Each structure stands twice: as C-alpha cells, then as structure tokens.
PDB file of C-alpha atoms in Angstrom:
ATOM      1  CA  UNK A   1      86.103 172.225 197.059  1.00 45.00           C
ATOM      2  CA  UNK A   2      89.834 172.344 196.272  1.00 46.00           C
ATOM      3  CA  UNK A   3      89.878 168.673 195.273  1.00 52.00           C
ATOM      4  CA  UNK A   4      86.990 169.171 192.850  1.00 49.00           C
ATOM      5  CA  UNK A   5      88.779 172.148 191.272  1.00 47.00           C
ATOM      6  CA  UNK A   6      92.020 170.190 191.075  1.00 47.00           C
ATOM      7  CA  UNK A   7      90.404 167.251 189.314  1.00 44.00           C
ATOM      8  CA  UNK A   8      88.781 169.543 186.662  1.00 45.00           C
ATOM      9  CA  UNK A   9      92.174 171.171 186.012  1.00 44.00           C
ATOM     10  CA  UNK A  10      93.901 167.729 185.792  1.00 47.00           C
ATOM     11  CA  UNK A  11      91.416 166.579 183.160  1.00 53.00           C
ATOM     12  CA  UNK A  12      92.118 169.607 180.976  1.00 63.00           C
ATOM     13  CA  UNK A  13      95.859 169.098 180.900  1.00 64.00           C
ATOM     14  CA  UNK A  14      96.992 165.572 179.952  1.00 72.00           C
ATOM     15  CA  UNK A  15     100.319 164.302 181.235  1.00 82.00           C
ATOM     16  CA  UNK A  16     103.442 164.854 179.070  1.00 89.00           C
ATOM     17  CA  UNK A  17     103.955 162.262 176.353  1.00 91.00           C
ATOM     18  CA  UNK A  18     107.458 161.037 175.550  1.00 94.00           C
ATOM     19  CA  UNK A  19     108.106 161.693 171.910  1.00 93.00           C
ATOM     20  CA  UNK A  20     110.937 161.748 169.314  1.00 93.00           C
ATOM     21  CA  UNK A  21     111.538 164.812 167.180  1.00 94.00           C
ATOM     22  CA  UNK A  22     110.912 162.746 164.030  1.00 92.00           C
ATOM     23  CA  UNK A  23     107.356 161.949 165.178  1.00 91.00           C
ATOM     24  CA  UNK A  24     106.587 165.580 165.505  1.00 92.00           C
ATOM     25  CA  UNK A  25     108.191 166.455 162.195  1.00 92.00           C
ATOM     26  CA  UNK A  26     106.217 163.632 160.494  1.00 89.00           C
ATOM     27  CA  UNK A  27     102.954 164.940 162.056  1.00 86.00           C
ATOM     28  CA  UNK A  28     103.372 168.094 160.001  1.00 70.00           C
ATOM     29  CA  UNK A  29      99.856 169.348 159.169  1.00 57.00           C
ATOM     30  CA  UNK A  30      98.006 166.746 161.165  1.00 50.00           C
ATOM     31  CA  UNK A  31      96.611 168.745 164.049  1.00 46.00           C
ATOM     32  CA  UNK A  32      97.453 172.350 164.766  1.00 47.00           C
ATOM     33  CA  UNK A  33      99.125 173.837 167.827  1.00 48.00           C
ATOM     34  CA  UNK A  34      97.625 177.352 167.571  1.00 49.00           C
ATOM     35  CA  UNK A  35      94.276 176.048 168.867  1.00 50.00           C
ATOM     36  CA  UNK A  36      96.012 174.409 171.824  1.00 58.00           C
ATOM     37  CA  UNK A  37      94.632 171.016 170.857  1.00 71.00           C
ATOM     38  CA  UNK A  38      98.006 169.606 170.081  1.00 83.00           C
ATOM     39  CA  UNK A  39      99.409 167.531 167.239  1.00 88.00           C
ATOM     40  CA  UNK A  40      98.448 164.073 166.124  1.00 87.00           C
ATOM     41  CA  UNK A  41     101.458 161.691 166.056  1.00 85.00           C
ATOM     42  CA  UNK A  42     101.631 158.148 164.713  1.00 82.00           C
ATOM     43  CA  UNK A  43     102.449 155.548 167.302  1.00 79.00           C
ATOM     44  CA  UNK A  44     102.471 152.471 165.072  1.00 73.00           C
ATOM     45  CA  UNK A  45     100.095 150.005 163.507  1.00 75.00           C
ATOM     46  CA  UNK A  46      97.520 152.575 162.366  1.00 77.00           C
ATOM     47  CA  UNK A  47      97.231 154.109 165.848  1.00 82.00           C
ATOM     48  CA  UNK A  48      97.713 157.791 166.664  1.00 83.00           C
ATOM     49  CA  UNK A  49      97.851 160.028 169.721  1.00 82.00           C
ATOM     50  CA  UNK A  50      97.119 163.733 170.175  1.00 88.00           C
ATOM     51  CA  UNK A  51      99.898 165.424 172.118  1.00 88.00           C
ATOM     52  CA  UNK A  52     100.472 168.990 173.290  1.00 89.00           C
ATOM     53  CA  UNK A  53     102.758 168.589 176.359  1.00 93.00           C
ATOM     54  CA  UNK A  54     105.795 166.554 175.538  1.00 95.00           C
ATOM     55  CA  UNK A  55     108.855 165.075 177.226  1.00 95.00           C
ATOM     56  CA  UNK A  56     111.873 164.904 174.986  1.00 96.00           C
ATOM     57  CA  UNK A  57     115.596 164.105 175.451  1.00 97.00           C
ATOM     58  CA  UNK A  58     118.575 165.062 173.321  1.00 96.00           C
ATOM     59  CA  UNK A  59     122.090 166.353 173.071  1.00 96.00           C
ATOM     60  CA  UNK A  60     122.640 170.150 173.167  1.00 96.00           C
ATOM     61  CA  UNK A  61     123.950 171.337 169.811  1.00 97.00           C
ATOM     62  CA  UNK A  62     123.614 175.099 170.037  1.00 96.00           C
ATOM     63  CA  UNK A  63     122.816 177.528 172.844  1.00 95.00           C
ATOM     64  CA  UNK A  64     121.570 181.098 172.149  1.00 94.00           C
ATOM     65  CA  UNK A  65     120.661 182.549 175.506  1.00 89.00           C
ATOM     66  CA  UNK A  66     120.319 185.981 173.907  1.00 92.00           C
ATOM     67  CA  UNK A  67     117.450 184.514 171.743  1.00 94.00           C
ATOM     68  CA  UNK A  68     116.166 182.435 174.676  1.00 93.00           C
ATOM     69  CA  UNK A  69     116.609 179.230 172.622  1.00 95.00           C
ATOM     70  CA  UNK A  70     118.579 176.014 172.488  1.00 96.00           C
ATOM     71  CA  UNK A  71     118.852 173.445 169.733  1.00 97.00           C
ATOM     72  CA  UNK A  72     118.867 169.776 170.659  1.00 97.00           C
ATOM     73  CA  UNK A  73     119.244 166.588 168.632  1.00 97.00           C
ATOM     74  CA  UNK A  74     117.767 163.178 169.371  1.00 95.00           C
ATOM     75  CA  UNK A  75     118.283 160.066 167.300  1.00 93.00           C
ATOM     76  CA  UNK A  76     115.590 161.194 164.768  1.00 94.00           C
ATOM     77  CA  UNK A  77     116.724 164.773 164.180  1.00 95.00           C
ATOM     78  CA  UNK A  78     116.958 168.198 165.666  1.00 96.00           C
ATOM     79  CA  UNK A  79     114.435 170.374 167.544  1.00 97.00           C
ATOM     80  CA  UNK A  80     114.392 173.831 169.068  1.00 97.00           C
ATOM     81  CA  UNK A  81     113.528 174.644 172.621  1.00 97.00           C
ATOM     82  CA  UNK A  82     112.310 178.157 173.456  1.00 96.00           C
ATOM     83  CA  UNK A  83     111.956 179.946 176.798  1.00 94.00           C
ATOM     84  CA  UNK A  84     115.069 178.405 178.338  1.00 92.00           C
ATOM     85  CA  UNK A  85     115.992 181.622 180.212  1.00 90.00           C
ATOM     86  CA  UNK A  86     112.728 181.254 182.233  1.00 89.00           C
ATOM     87  CA  UNK A  87     113.451 177.803 183.591  1.00 87.00           C
ATOM     88  CA  UNK A  88     114.784 177.766 187.185  1.00 79.00           C
ATOM     89  CA  UNK A  89     117.994 175.737 187.404  1.00 70.00           C
ATOM     90  CA  UNK A  90     117.816 175.062 183.672  1.00 68.00           C
ATOM     91  CA  UNK A  91     120.649 177.280 182.428  1.00 69.00           C
ATOM     92  CA  UNK A  92     123.496 175.354 184.102  1.00 77.00           C
ATOM     93  CA  UNK A  93     122.803 172.264 181.963  1.00 82.00           C
ATOM     94  CA  UNK A  94     122.489 174.211 178.721  1.00 88.00           C
ATOM     95  CA  UNK A  95     126.005 173.702 177.451  1.00 91.00           C
ATOM     96  CA  UNK A  96     126.977 172.233 174.082  1.00 94.00           C
ATOM     97  CA  UNK A  97     127.409 168.471 174.336  1.00 95.00           C
ATOM     98  CA  UNK A  98     125.232 167.965 177.414  1.00 95.00           C
ATOM     99  CA  UNK A  99     122.449 165.377 177.314  1.00 96.00           C
ATOM    100  CA  UNK A 100     119.245 166.863 178.710  1.00 95.00           C
ATOM    101  CA  UNK A 101     115.551 166.155 179.267  1.00 95.00           C
ATOM    102  CA  UNK A 102     113.093 168.843 178.234  1.00 96.00           C
ATOM    103  CA  UNK A 103     109.389 168.973 179.115  1.00 95.00           C
ATOM    104  CA  UNK A 104     107.321 171.495 177.265  1.00 95.00           C
ATOM    105  CA  UNK A 105     104.465 172.616 175.118  1.00 95.00           C
ATOM    106  CA  UNK A 106     104.523 172.109 171.356  1.00 94.00           C
ATOM    107  CA  UNK A 107     104.719 175.406 169.522  1.00 94.00           C
ATOM    108  CA  UNK A 108     105.301 173.940 166.052  1.00 91.00           C
ATOM    109  CA  UNK A 109     105.749 170.448 164.588  1.00 90.00           C
ATOM    110  CA  UNK A 110     107.278 171.163 161.234  1.00 83.00           C
ATOM    111  CA  UNK A 111     109.340 171.875 159.376  1.00 89.00           C
ATOM    112  CA  UNK A 112     111.384 171.906 162.643  1.00 92.00           C
ATOM    113  CA  UNK A 113     109.759 170.958 165.938  1.00 95.00           C
ATOM    114  CA  UNK A 114     109.664 173.846 168.417  1.00 96.00           C
ATOM    115  CA  UNK A 115     108.931 173.309 172.158  1.00 96.00           C
ATOM    116  CA  UNK A 116     108.311 175.969 174.770  1.00 96.00           C
ATOM    117  CA  UNK A 117     110.161 174.713 177.819  1.00 95.00           C
ATOM    118  CA  UNK A 118     108.438 174.104 181.140  1.00 93.00           C
ATOM    119  CA  UNK A 119     111.301 172.040 182.676  1.00 92.00           C
ATOM    120  CA  UNK A 120     114.856 171.163 181.718  1.00 93.00           C
ATOM    121  CA  UNK A 121     117.090 168.681 183.530  1.00 93.00           C
ATOM    122  CA  UNK A 122     120.689 167.543 182.998  1.00 93.00           C
ATOM    123  CA  UNK A 123     120.981 163.780 182.305  1.00 94.00           C
ATOM    124  CA  UNK A 124     124.642 163.922 181.199  1.00 92.00           C
ATOM    125  CA  UNK A 125     125.954 161.891 184.122  1.00 92.00           C
ATOM    126  CA  UNK A 126     124.106 158.787 182.977  1.00 91.00           C
ATOM    127  CA  UNK A 127     123.875 159.822 179.300  1.00 89.00           C
ATOM    128  CA  UNK A 128     124.885 156.431 177.840  1.00 91.00           C
ATOM    129  CA  UNK A 129     122.071 154.697 179.729  1.00 91.00           C
ATOM    130  CA  UNK A 130     119.517 157.369 178.983  1.00 91.00           C
ATOM    131  CA  UNK A 131     120.352 157.344 175.259  1.00 88.00           C
ATOM    132  CA  UNK A 132     120.104 153.561 175.033  1.00 90.00           C
ATOM    133  CA  UNK A 133     116.767 153.461 176.870  1.00 91.00           C
ATOM    134  CA  UNK A 134     115.041 156.555 175.440  1.00 89.00           C
ATOM    135  CA  UNK A 135     113.555 155.033 172.246  1.00 89.00           C
ATOM    136  CA  UNK A 136     112.263 152.013 174.192  1.00 87.00           C
ATOM    137  CA  UNK A 137     110.723 154.277 176.827  1.00 89.00           C
ATOM    138  CA  UNK A 138     108.997 156.371 174.075  1.00 88.00           C
ATOM    139  CA  UNK A 139     107.603 153.287 172.400  1.00 86.00           C
ATOM    140  CA  UNK A 140     106.443 151.665 175.654  1.00 85.00           C
ATOM    141  CA  UNK A 141     104.588 154.768 176.904  1.00 85.00           C
ATOM    142  CA  UNK A 142     102.953 155.481 173.572  1.00 82.00           C
ATOM    143  CA  UNK A 143     101.840 151.834 173.241  1.00 82.00           C
ATOM    144  CA  UNK A 144     100.088 152.065 176.670  1.00 82.00           C
ATOM    145  CA  UNK A 145      98.540 155.452 175.922  1.00 79.00           C
ATOM    146  CA  UNK A 146      97.212 154.789 172.400  1.00 68.00           C
TER     147      UNK A 146
END
C-alpha cells in the first residue's frame, strides 16, 4: 500500500527543472503560480515547458536574514529567494559572493523571479566549473524534458 501511495504522490510533483532567471522573467504572464500549476517557459524552437519546482544557481548579491530573503544573480539576471531561514544547513552558505544552488517553488515569475527555497547548497569551492557548465546543463535537461 505504501508503494501505491508513493507513486501517486510522485506523479503529482514533477522533478525540479533547471532554469535561468531570464526564462522565468520572460514567461511573465504565461501561466500563473497562484494556482500551483506553475509557469510556462520557452525552451527553444517553439517548444515550452510548465515548471513549478525549479533548480537554479547563482552568486549571492544581498542577504537579508531579517526578511528571510536573499538575492542571487545568474548570467541572465537577478532573482529573489524567500524562506532561507527555514533551510537546514542553508544559512552558512548565504554570504555575499558565494556561488550557490537553490531548489524551490516558483512564487512569482515577473517582474522579478521569486523562489521559495526548499534546499540551498554551497557550490563556491568549484564555482568556476559550475558557472561554465550551468547554461549547458539547463539547455540539456530542458531539451530532454520538452
């Protein structure tokens, strides 16, 4: 019985999709996050993908723990991450200049993408490699999923 319940839950929540902040910003009004259905992003050549749970990477620009938020920047722009005080082991990597991975649920796509954090991890040690590979990883995963 547990396996049947687990498979039903798995079907309701798709895996996180690697995205760039610019893709969310460009989605703007396509899709709406209040319904929980996600946002429709373009993945090239007339294809699109509906996403609600995302995996993003970027450099920490500003930390406001009193407001439970952090601002990050990837190569396509900035985005805000909320709920950072609730992430176990997340706070130590939330320092200006660190390169981090954030997994979370889309709260807003535009004018500024806002993500509610589920997981945060420090990638600073291998930041040069992660930065070089990130856009390629995003494109590859989206191509397979679309």
